[in-house]
Amino acid sequence: MEEDPETKDILIQYESSDGGHSVNKEERVDLAILSIGMSALPDAQRLAEASGIELDPHQFCFTRDFQPVETSRSGVFACGAFTEPKDIPDSVIQASGAAAKALSVIGEARGTLVRKKEYPPEREILSDEEPRIGAFICSCGTNIAGTVDVKEVVEFAKSLPGVVHVENTIYTCSADS
Ligand code: SF4
């Protein structure tokens, strides 16, 4: 690239291919943004073999233009930069498409393994009963545990009056927890 000293335009010289012949070209632009290239995952081959799908000649997952999340194997769907160079927003959109496709295969089974939670029966608490307090100390993954000595907090909570149960949890606000 060179700058035109008078207009400050950028002159780009590049090599293109035209019917198999390389051709030198030049273009004049206002602004040029250089971006690094993107290549397939180094272990794409291993992933393809493990899931029984084909890759394209560039080692990206083989997909078709009008079935962009379908792989060569029925029931296996792909998305994101595994299928071709792709940015994050497009990958997220495509991931929704792949998830929807997967649901179309396994949708009937949805909810069939769900067990209804059974809780202890509720009872009336009498005003003269001692309070029974449960303390759940959350590590927030490592957000809190990286700063606070959670074990010590647990021990301290155990020493408080009325506390009958203390537990250290990791992601307390998640549905699984
Ligand atoms: S309850 Fe959720 S947000 Fe709160 S500390 Fe635990 S994981 Fe973090």
Short mmCIF file of C-alpha atoms and ligand atoms in Angstrom, two decimals:
data_model
loop_
_atom_site.label_atom_id
_atom_site.label_comp_id
_atom_site.label_asym_id
_atom_site.label_seq_id
_atom_site.Cartn_x
_atom_site.Cartn_y
_atom_site.Cartn_z
CA MET A 1 0.00 0.00 0.00
CA GLU A 2 1.17 3.51 -0.71
CA GLU A 3 -0.22 6.90 0.13
CA ASP A 4 -0.89 9.41 -2.61
CA PRO A 5 1.02 12.41 -1.18
CA GLU A 6 -1.39 14.94 -2.69
CA THR A 7 -4.81 13.46 -2.00
CA LYS A 8 -3.79 11.22 0.94
CA ASP A 9 -5.68 8.41 -0.79
CA ILE A 10 -4.32 4.92 -0.32
CA LEU A 11 -3.23 3.02 -3.38
CA ILE A 12 -3.45 -0.71 -2.91
CA GLN A 13 -1.64 -3.05 -5.24
CA TYR A 14 -2.59 -6.68 -5.03
CA GLU A 15 -2.55 -9.88 -6.92
CA SER A 16 -5.81 -11.42 -7.97
CA SER A 17 -6.62 -14.53 -9.87
CA ASP A 18 -8.51 -14.36 -13.12
CA GLY A 19 -9.38 -17.70 -14.63
CA GLY A 20 -6.33 -19.30 -13.10
CA HIS A 21 -3.94 -16.50 -14.11
CA SER A 22 -2.59 -14.15 -11.55
CA VAL A 23 -3.26 -10.51 -12.35
CA ASN A 24 -1.72 -7.44 -10.73
CA LYS A 25 -4.36 -4.90 -9.81
CA GLU A 26 -4.40 -1.48 -8.22
CA GLU A 27 -7.17 0.30 -6.36
CA ARG A 28 -7.51 3.75 -4.83
CA VAL A 29 -9.37 3.90 -1.50
CA ASP A 30 -10.01 6.40 1.30
CA LEU A 31 -9.40 3.94 4.11
CA ALA A 32 -7.89 0.48 4.37
CA ILE A 33 -8.40 -1.80 7.35
CA LEU A 34 -6.06 -4.74 7.68
CA SER A 35 -7.38 -7.82 9.37
CA ILE A 36 -5.61 -11.01 10.24
CA GLY A 37 -6.80 -14.12 8.52
CA MET A 38 -8.74 -16.90 10.17
CA SER A 39 -7.94 -20.55 9.72
CA ALA A 40 -9.66 -23.73 10.79
CA LEU A 41 -9.24 -25.12 14.29
CA PRO A 42 -5.94 -26.99 14.65
CA ASP A 43 -7.82 -30.08 15.90
CA ALA A 44 -10.76 -29.78 13.46
CA GLN A 45 -9.82 -33.12 11.89
CA ARG A 46 -10.00 -34.88 15.24
CA LEU A 47 -13.35 -33.30 16.02
CA ALA A 48 -14.66 -34.29 12.58
CA GLU A 49 -13.53 -37.89 13.02
CA ALA A 50 -15.01 -38.09 16.51
CA SER A 51 -18.38 -36.84 15.30
CA GLY A 52 -18.31 -38.60 11.92
CA ILE A 53 -18.66 -35.49 9.78
CA GLU A 54 -16.80 -34.26 6.71
CA LEU A 55 -14.59 -31.19 6.46
CA ASP A 56 -14.18 -29.02 3.38
CA PRO A 57 -10.80 -28.68 1.60
CA HIS A 58 -9.89 -25.81 3.96
CA GLN A 59 -10.53 -27.95 7.05
CA PHE A 60 -13.72 -26.12 7.98
CA CYS A 61 -16.87 -28.15 8.54
CA PHE A 62 -18.54 -29.07 5.25
CA THR A 63 -21.94 -27.37 4.98
CA ARG A 64 -24.14 -26.20 2.10
CA ASP A 65 -25.17 -22.62 1.37
CA PHE A 66 -28.87 -23.27 1.94
CA GLN A 67 -28.38 -25.65 4.89
CA PRO A 68 -25.69 -23.71 6.73
CA VAL A 69 -25.93 -25.60 10.04
CA GLU A 70 -26.36 -29.11 8.64
CA THR A 71 -23.26 -31.28 8.42
CA SER A 72 -22.68 -34.29 6.21
CA ARG A 73 -24.12 -36.47 8.96
CA SER A 74 -27.81 -36.38 9.69
CA GLY A 75 -28.56 -35.19 13.21
CA VAL A 76 -25.21 -33.47 13.72
CA PHE A 77 -25.32 -29.69 13.41
CA ALA A 78 -22.51 -27.16 13.36
CA CYS A 79 -22.20 -23.44 13.75
CA GLY A 80 -19.78 -20.57 14.22
CA ALA A 81 -16.16 -20.41 13.16
CA PHE A 82 -16.04 -24.20 12.90
CA THR A 83 -18.07 -23.91 9.68
CA GLU A 84 -16.21 -20.96 8.14
CA PRO A 85 -14.50 -17.75 9.24
CA LYS A 86 -17.18 -15.96 11.20
CA ASP A 87 -17.54 -13.21 13.82
CA ILE A 88 -19.21 -13.52 17.19
CA PRO A 89 -22.69 -12.05 16.40
CA ASP A 90 -23.08 -14.28 13.35
CA SER A 91 -21.87 -17.26 15.37
CA VAL A 92 -24.45 -16.57 18.08
CA ILE A 93 -27.25 -16.30 15.53
CA GLN A 94 -26.10 -19.50 13.84
CA ALA A 95 -25.87 -21.27 17.20
CA SER A 96 -29.58 -20.53 17.72
CA GLY A 97 -30.26 -22.09 14.33
CA ALA A 98 -28.22 -25.20 15.19
CA ALA A 99 -29.97 -25.51 18.56
CA ALA A 100 -33.37 -25.20 16.87
CA LYS A 101 -32.39 -27.90 14.37
CA ALA A 102 -31.22 -30.18 17.17
CA LEU A 103 -34.51 -29.62 18.99
CA SER A 104 -36.40 -30.63 15.87
CA VAL A 105 -34.72 -34.04 16.21
CA ILE A 106 -34.98 -34.55 19.96
CA GLY A 107 -37.98 -32.30 20.64
CA GLU A 108 -40.33 -35.16 21.41
CA ALA A 109 -38.13 -36.29 24.28
CA ARG A 110 -38.13 -32.85 25.80
CA GLY A 111 -39.26 -32.91 29.40
CA THR A 112 -39.76 -36.69 29.51
CA LEU A 113 -36.98 -37.16 32.11
CA VAL A 114 -38.05 -34.26 34.25
CA ARG A 115 -38.92 -35.28 37.77
CA LYS A 116 -41.31 -33.25 39.81
CA LYS A 117 -39.58 -31.90 42.86
CA GLU A 118 -41.00 -33.04 46.13
CA TYR A 119 -40.62 -30.78 49.09
CA PRO A 120 -41.24 -31.59 52.75
CA PRO A 121 -44.78 -30.74 53.76
CA GLU A 122 -45.20 -27.24 55.09
CA ARG A 123 -46.38 -26.83 58.62
CA GLU A 124 -47.36 -23.99 60.82
CA ILE A 125 -44.50 -22.45 62.81
CA LEU A 126 -45.44 -21.71 66.36
CA SER A 127 -44.31 -18.44 67.83
CA ASP A 128 -42.53 -20.08 70.76
CA GLU A 129 -40.37 -22.31 68.53
CA GLU A 130 -36.68 -21.57 68.30
CA PRO A 131 -35.73 -20.16 64.88
CA ARG A 132 -33.91 -22.62 62.62
CA ILE A 133 -31.72 -20.79 60.14
CA GLY A 134 -29.97 -22.18 57.06
CA ALA A 135 -26.98 -20.24 55.73
CA PHE A 136 -25.88 -20.81 52.13
CA ILE A 137 -22.51 -19.21 51.48
CA CYS A 138 -21.96 -18.80 47.75
CA SER A 139 -18.50 -18.78 46.22
CA CYS A 140 -19.87 -17.32 42.97
CA GLY A 141 -17.52 -19.61 41.07
CA THR A 142 -14.27 -17.89 42.01
CA ASN A 143 -15.54 -14.31 42.00
CA ILE A 144 -16.21 -14.25 45.71
CA ALA A 145 -14.05 -17.22 46.75
CA GLY A 146 -11.03 -15.55 45.14
CA THR A 147 -11.32 -12.65 47.57
CA VAL A 148 -13.17 -13.93 50.61
CA ASP A 149 -12.10 -16.85 52.76
CA VAL A 150 -15.35 -18.73 52.24
CA LYS A 151 -14.41 -21.60 54.56
CA GLU A 152 -13.91 -19.15 57.37
CA VAL A 153 -17.28 -17.52 56.65
CA VAL A 154 -18.89 -20.96 56.80
CA GLU A 155 -17.30 -21.67 60.17
CA PHE A 156 -18.36 -18.26 61.44
CA ALA A 157 -21.96 -18.78 60.28
CA LYS A 158 -22.07 -22.09 62.15
CA SER A 159 -21.26 -20.26 65.37
CA LEU A 160 -24.22 -17.86 65.07
CA PRO A 161 -27.30 -18.41 67.23
CA GLY A 162 -30.20 -20.22 65.56
CA VAL A 163 -28.11 -21.47 62.62
CA VAL A 164 -28.79 -25.18 62.13
CA HIS A 165 -27.44 -25.66 58.63
CA VAL A 166 -24.51 -24.09 56.77
CA GLU A 167 -23.49 -24.96 53.27
CA ASN A 168 -20.91 -23.64 50.83
CA THR A 169 -22.29 -23.56 47.29
CA ILE A 170 -20.74 -22.54 44.00
CA TYR A 171 -23.38 -20.98 41.73
CA THR A 172 -26.31 -20.64 44.08
CA CYS A 173 -28.47 -18.55 41.75
CA SER A 174 -28.29 -21.07 38.90
CA ALA A 175 -31.33 -23.26 38.30
CA ASP A 176 -29.34 -26.45 39.00
CA SER A 177 -28.20 -25.17 42.34
S1 SF4 B 1 -25.92 -16.37 44.07
FE1 SF4 B 1 -25.22 -16.16 41.97
S2 SF4 B 1 -24.55 -14.03 41.77
FE2 SF4 B 1 -24.80 -14.45 43.94
S3 SF4 B 1 -22.76 -15.03 44.60
FE3 SF4 B 1 -23.81 -16.92 44.05
S4 SF4 B 1 -23.35 -17.32 41.89
FE4 SF4 B 1 -22.77 -15.21 42.36
#
